[in-house]
Coordinates of C-alpha atoms in Angstrom, one line a residue:
M2 CA 0.0 -0.2 -0.1
M3 CA 1.2 3.6 -0.5
K4 CA 1.0 6.6 1.3
G5 CA 1.6 10.1 1.3
C6 CA 1.6 12.9 4.3
G7 CA 1.3 16.5 3.2
S8 CA 1.7 19.4 5.8
N9 CA -0.7 22.3 6.7
G10 CA -4.1 20.6 6.0
E11 CA -3.2 19.9 2.4
A12 CA -3.8 16.3 0.8
T13 CA -0.9 13.9 1.2
P14 CA -0.7 10.1 1.8
S15 CA -1.6 7.7 -0.5
T16 CA -1.8 4.0 -0.4
A17 CA -1.7 1.1 -2.8
D18 CA -2.7 -2.4 -1.5
G19 CA -0.8 -5.7 -3.4
G20 CA -3.7 -7.8 -5.4
V21 CA -6.0 -4.7 -6.2
I22 CA -4.3 -1.2 -5.8
V23 CA -6.0 0.6 -2.9
C24 CA -5.0 4.5 -2.7
V25 CA -5.9 6.6 -0.1
C26 CA -4.9 10.1 0.5
I27 CA -5.1 11.5 4.3
P28 CA -4.7 15.1 5.6
A29 CA -1.5 16.0 7.1
S30 CA -3.0 17.0 10.5
I31 CA -4.7 13.9 12.0
T32 CA -6.5 14.9 15.3
S33 CA -8.3 11.7 16.1
S34 CA -7.1 8.1 16.4
S35 CA -10.7 7.0 16.3
S36 CA -11.5 4.8 13.3
A37 CA -14.9 6.2 13.2
Q38 CA -14.0 9.8 12.2
F39 CA -11.0 8.7 10.5
P40 CA -10.7 11.2 7.5
V41 CA -10.0 10.0 3.9
L42 CA -9.9 12.8 1.7
S43 CA -9.7 10.1 -1.6
R44 CA -9.6 6.7 -3.1
A45 CA -8.4 5.3 -6.0
L46 CA -8.3 1.7 -7.1
A47 CA -6.3 -0.3 -10.1
G48 CA -4.8 -3.8 -10.8
C49 CA -2.1 -6.1 -9.3
T50 CA 0.9 -4.8 -7.9
N51 CA 2.5 -7.9 -7.0
H52 CA 5.7 -8.4 -9.4
N53 CA 5.8 -11.7 -8.9
S54 CA 2.8 -12.1 -10.8
V55 CA 2.2 -9.6 -13.4
G56 CA 5.8 -8.3 -14.0
E57 CA 7.5 -4.8 -13.1
A58 CA 6.3 -2.9 -15.7
A59 CA 2.5 -3.5 -15.2
V60 CA 3.3 -3.2 -11.6
K61 CA 5.3 0.9 -12.6
V62 CA 2.3 1.7 -14.9
A63 CA -0.4 0.4 -12.4
L64 CA 0.8 2.1 -9.3
E65 CA 1.8 5.4 -11.0
K66 CA -1.6 5.6 -12.5
V67 CA -3.6 4.9 -9.2
M68 CA -1.1 7.3 -7.0
T69 CA -2.1 10.0 -9.7
Q70 CA -5.8 9.4 -9.6
A71 CA -5.9 9.3 -5.7
L72 CA -4.1 12.6 -5.6
S73 CA -6.2 14.8 -8.2
K74 CA -9.6 13.5 -6.4
A75 CA -8.2 15.2 -3.3
G76 CA -7.7 18.3 -5.7
S77 CA -3.5 18.1 -4.9
N78 CA -0.6 16.3 -6.9
C79 CA 2.5 15.1 -6.2
S80 CA 4.3 18.5 -4.8
D81 CA 2.0 18.4 -2.2
L82 CA 3.2 15.3 -0.6
R83 CA 5.2 14.8 2.5
A84 CA 5.6 11.3 2.7
V85 CA 4.5 7.7 0.9
C86 CA 4.1 4.1 2.3
L87 CA 4.0 1.7 -0.4
S88 CA 3.4 -1.9 1.0
L89 CA 2.8 -4.5 -1.4
S90 CA 2.4 -8.2 -1.7
G91 CA 5.9 -9.8 -3.5
V92 CA 8.2 -7.1 -1.1
N93 CA 10.1 -9.8 0.6
H94 CA 13.5 -9.0 0.7
P95 CA 15.5 -6.1 0.6
S96 CA 16.4 -6.0 -2.7
D97 CA 12.4 -5.8 -3.4
Q98 CA 12.6 -2.9 -1.5
Q99 CA 15.2 -1.1 -3.3
R100 CA 14.0 -1.7 -6.6
V101 CA 10.4 -0.2 -5.7
L102 CA 11.8 2.4 -3.9
G103 CA 13.7 3.1 -6.9
W104 CA 10.3 3.3 -8.8
L105 CA 9.0 5.7 -6.9
R106 CA 11.8 8.1 -6.6
D107 CA 11.5 8.2 -10.6
I108 CA 7.9 10.0 -9.9
F109 CA 7.6 11.8 -6.6
P110 CA 9.9 14.9 -5.7
S111 CA 13.0 14.5 -3.5
H112 CA 11.2 16.1 -0.6
V113 CA 9.0 13.1 -0.2
K114 CA 9.7 10.9 2.1
L115 CA 9.2 7.0 0.6
F116 CA 8.6 3.9 2.6
V117 CA 8.3 0.8 0.9
E118 CA 7.0 -2.4 2.9
N119 CA 5.3 -5.8 2.5
D120 CA 1.3 -5.7 2.5
A121 CA 1.1 -7.4 5.8
V122 CA 2.7 -4.2 7.2
A123 CA -0.3 -2.2 6.4
A124 CA -2.8 -4.8 7.3
L125 CA -1.1 -4.8 10.8
A126 CA -1.6 -0.9 11.2
S127 CA -4.9 -0.9 9.9
G128 CA -5.9 -2.9 13.3
T129 CA -3.5 -0.9 15.7
M130 CA -4.2 2.6 13.8
G131 CA -0.8 2.9 12.9
K132 CA 1.2 1.4 15.7
L133 CA 4.2 -1.4 14.4
H134 CA 3.5 -3.8 17.1
G135 CA 2.2 -7.6 17.5
C136 CA 1.4 -9.6 15.0
V137 CA -1.0 -9.8 11.8
L138 CA -2.3 -12.8 10.3
I139 CA -3.9 -12.3 6.6
V140 CA -5.7 -15.1 5.0
G141 CA -7.4 -14.6 1.4
T142 CA -6.1 -16.0 -1.6
G143 CA -2.7 -16.9 0.0
C144 CA -1.5 -16.3 3.7
I145 CA 1.1 -14.8 6.0
A146 CA 2.2 -14.1 9.6
Y147 CA 3.9 -11.0 10.3
G148 CA 5.1 -9.3 13.6
F149 CA 6.9 -6.5 14.7
T150 CA 8.2 -5.7 18.6
E151 CA 8.0 -2.1 19.5
D152 CA 11.8 -2.2 19.3
G153 CA 11.4 -2.3 15.5
R154 CA 12.4 -6.3 15.0
E155 CA 10.2 -8.2 12.8
A156 CA 9.8 -11.8 11.6
R157 CA 7.3 -13.6 9.2
A158 CA 5.9 -16.9 8.9
S159 CA 4.3 -18.5 5.8
G160 CA 3.6 -16.0 2.8
A161 CA 6.4 -18.2 0.3
G162 CA 3.3 -18.7 -1.9
P163 CA 0.9 -22.2 -2.8
V164 CA 4.2 -23.7 -4.3
L165 CA 5.9 -23.5 -1.3
G166 CA 3.3 -24.6 1.4
D167 CA 0.9 -21.8 2.4
W168 CA -1.8 -24.3 2.9
G169 CA -4.0 -22.6 5.3
S170 CA -4.5 -20.0 3.0
G171 CA -7.9 -20.3 0.4
Y172 CA -5.8 -21.5 -2.4
G173 CA -4.6 -24.1 0.0
I174 CA -8.0 -25.1 1.5
A175 CA -9.7 -25.2 -1.9
A176 CA -6.5 -27.2 -3.8
Q177 CA -7.3 -29.8 -1.1
A178 CA -10.6 -30.0 -2.0
L179 CA -10.0 -30.8 -5.2
T180 CA -7.5 -33.4 -4.4
A181 CA -9.9 -34.9 -2.3
V182 CA -12.8 -35.1 -5.0
I183 CA -10.3 -36.8 -7.3
K184 CA -9.0 -39.0 -4.5
A185 CA -12.6 -40.1 -3.7
Y186 CA -13.3 -40.6 -7.6
D187 CA -10.2 -42.8 -8.5
G188 CA -10.7 -44.8 -5.2
R189 CA -7.8 -43.5 -3.1
G190 CA -9.6 -41.8 -0.5
P191 CA -13.1 -41.8 1.5
Q192 CA -16.0 -40.5 -0.4
T193 CA -17.3 -36.9 0.2
N194 CA -20.3 -34.6 -0.6
L195 CA -17.2 -31.9 -2.0
T196 CA -17.9 -33.6 -5.1
T197 CA -21.2 -33.0 -5.6
N198 CA -21.2 -29.3 -4.2
I199 CA -17.9 -28.7 -6.1
L200 CA -19.4 -29.8 -9.5
K201 CA -22.6 -28.2 -8.8
M202 CA -20.8 -24.8 -8.2
L203 CA -18.5 -25.3 -11.6
E204 CA -21.6 -26.4 -13.4
L205 CA -19.7 -29.9 -14.1
S206 CA -21.4 -33.2 -14.2
S207 CA -18.3 -35.5 -13.7
P208 CA -14.8 -35.2 -11.4
D209 CA -12.9 -36.3 -14.8
E210 CA -14.0 -32.5 -15.9
L211 CA -12.2 -31.2 -12.9
I212 CA -8.7 -31.3 -14.7
G213 CA -9.8 -29.6 -17.8
W214 CA -11.2 -26.9 -15.5
T215 CA -8.3 -26.5 -13.6
Y216 CA -5.7 -26.2 -15.8
A217 CA -7.7 -24.0 -18.6
D218 CA -6.8 -21.5 -16.0
P219 CA -4.7 -22.1 -12.9
S220 CA -4.9 -19.0 -11.4
W221 CA -4.4 -18.8 -7.5
A222 CA -7.7 -16.8 -6.9
R223 CA -9.9 -19.1 -9.4
I224 CA -9.2 -21.8 -7.4
A225 CA -9.5 -20.3 -3.9
A226 CA -12.9 -19.1 -4.8
L227 CA -13.8 -22.5 -3.7
V228 CA -13.4 -22.0 -0.2
P229 CA -17.1 -21.3 0.4
V230 CA -18.3 -24.5 -0.5
V231 CA -15.5 -26.2 1.5
V232 CA -16.7 -24.3 4.5
S233 CA -20.8 -25.3 4.1
S234 CA -19.6 -28.8 2.9
A235 CA -18.3 -29.0 6.7
E236 CA -21.0 -27.3 8.2
A237 CA -23.2 -30.0 6.5
G238 CA -21.0 -32.1 8.2
D239 CA -18.8 -33.8 5.6
E240 CA -15.8 -35.1 7.2
V241 CA -13.3 -34.5 4.4
A242 CA -14.2 -31.1 4.3
N243 CA -14.1 -30.9 8.4
R244 CA -10.7 -32.3 8.2
I245 CA -9.2 -29.8 5.5
L246 CA -10.4 -26.7 7.6
H247 CA -9.2 -28.2 10.6
D248 CA -6.0 -28.7 9.0
A249 CA -5.9 -25.3 7.5
V250 CA -6.7 -23.8 11.2
Q251 CA -3.3 -25.5 12.8
E252 CA -1.6 -24.4 10.0
L253 CA -2.5 -20.7 10.5
A254 CA -1.8 -21.1 14.3
D255 CA 1.1 -22.3 13.7
S256 CA 2.4 -19.6 11.7
V257 CA 1.1 -17.3 14.2
K258 CA 2.8 -19.2 16.9
A259 CA 6.0 -19.3 15.2
V260 CA 6.2 -15.4 14.8
V261 CA 5.2 -14.8 18.2
Q262 CA 7.9 -17.1 19.6
R263 CA 10.9 -15.3 17.6
L264 CA 9.8 -12.2 18.6
G265 CA 8.8 -12.6 22.0
L266 CA 5.7 -10.9 22.0
C267 CA 4.3 -13.3 24.5
G268 CA 6.9 -12.2 27.4
K269 CA 9.3 -14.8 29.0
D270 CA 6.2 -16.1 31.0
G271 CA 4.0 -16.7 27.8
K272 CA 1.4 -14.5 29.1
N273 CA 2.1 -11.0 28.1
H274 CA -0.7 -8.9 26.2
F275 CA -0.2 -8.7 22.4
P276 CA -2.4 -7.3 19.5
L277 CA -3.4 -10.1 16.7
V278 CA -4.8 -8.2 13.9
M279 CA -7.0 -10.6 11.3
V280 CA -7.2 -9.7 7.7
G281 CA -8.8 -11.4 4.8
G282 CA -11.8 -13.1 3.3
V283 CA -11.1 -16.5 4.4
L284 CA -11.0 -15.4 7.8
N285 CA -14.3 -13.1 7.6
A286 CA -16.7 -16.2 6.6
N287 CA -19.6 -14.9 9.3
K288 CA -20.1 -18.8 9.4
S289 CA -21.0 -21.5 12.0
W290 CA -17.9 -22.8 11.1
D291 CA -15.8 -19.9 11.7
I292 CA -11.9 -20.0 10.6
G293 CA -10.2 -17.2 12.7
K294 CA -12.5 -18.1 15.7
E295 CA -11.0 -21.5 15.5
I296 CA -7.7 -20.1 15.1
I297 CA -7.8 -17.9 17.8
N298 CA -9.3 -20.8 20.3
R299 CA -5.5 -22.7 19.2
I300 CA -3.7 -19.8 19.7
S301 CA -5.2 -18.6 23.3
K302 CA -4.5 -21.9 24.3
V303 CA -0.8 -21.5 24.3
Y304 CA -0.6 -17.6 24.3
P305 CA -3.6 -16.5 26.6
G306 CA -2.9 -13.1 26.4
V307 CA -3.4 -12.8 22.7
R308 CA -5.9 -9.8 21.5
P309 CA -7.6 -10.4 18.5
I310 CA -8.5 -7.1 16.2
R311 CA -10.8 -7.2 13.3
P312 CA -9.9 -3.8 11.8
E313 CA -12.1 -1.2 11.2
V314 CA -10.0 0.6 8.4
E315 CA -8.9 -0.7 5.1
P316 CA -5.2 -1.6 4.8
A317 CA -4.8 1.2 2.5
V318 CA -5.6 3.8 5.4
G319 CA -3.2 1.6 7.9
A320 CA -0.2 2.3 5.1
A321 CA -1.2 5.8 5.4
L322 CA -0.9 5.9 9.0
V323 CA 2.7 4.5 8.6
A324 CA 4.2 6.8 6.5
W325 CA 2.5 9.7 8.6
N326 CA 4.1 8.7 11.8
R327 CA 7.4 7.8 10.2
Y328 CA 7.2 11.6 8.6
V329 CA 6.7 12.6 12.2
K330 CA 9.5 10.8 13.8
Y331 CA 11.6 12.5 11.2
V332 CA 10.8 15.6 11.5
K333 CA 11.3 15.4 15.2
E334 CA 14.5 13.8 14.9
S335 CA 15.8 16.7 12.3
E336 CA 14.8 19.4 14.8
R337 CA 17.3 18.1 17.7

């Protein structure tokens, strides 16, 4: 996500969000920390910003377009900005940050402070209103657990993509469901209502047709769209679907536990309070089979100080808050 902060009440921050870019502008002076009163001056949308998925050229075009639109809607331009935080999926290494910073320096004036982070940073900040402390769990098409300590240490778990085993993700859940259907059809696994339910959703007549459907367009999001079928099948009592969801819950809980342990967020006795921001469509099912609730139940048994948070503002605003906080810190340090 990207964000910029401007002075004298002028429009500044913008923010862009990895799958679909969301760019927002907020004023330089923020007088309330209440999410219900949070001032957003403008908002713009564009396409995917994961350079691992669509390539660098497409990302650069999409970013510049969405930032220009957001600033225009706010009645502003790049010269009014004071800081930008771009929080993107696919930013996994310092070399990724430096590459994206290079793009931004070609777009913005030299006085604009530029920050580039993984999209999990903006998601965390959306739940903590800009404070980078605690852990965030994002579960959508993919998944990642990411954490920060108050002294700036950070750690992550999962988030390496489906090939490297994000099995708690939406893609992972749906891929296991498809595998279960094929195994049942072959006689290599137990029978499951997932067969009937998935074929009905996809308007197919036989599991054989799943092969053609899958490889005609094996995009991760297209596969992950089957998650609601898995959840509804589990709610109806299907044992295979229930096992898939329980396995996903365990994978996701383990990812959070790994981050918490590495950073010591729980304290030496394991009982310290820490925020756990929960973000992503898979966690917002609002069903009787509540994946997010099950994850919290498992984590709280080990770390009773966990404090789950469902953000009231979008991650783009979280990125804007990160930009604002870092800009304010820069100004204070430069005045010493």
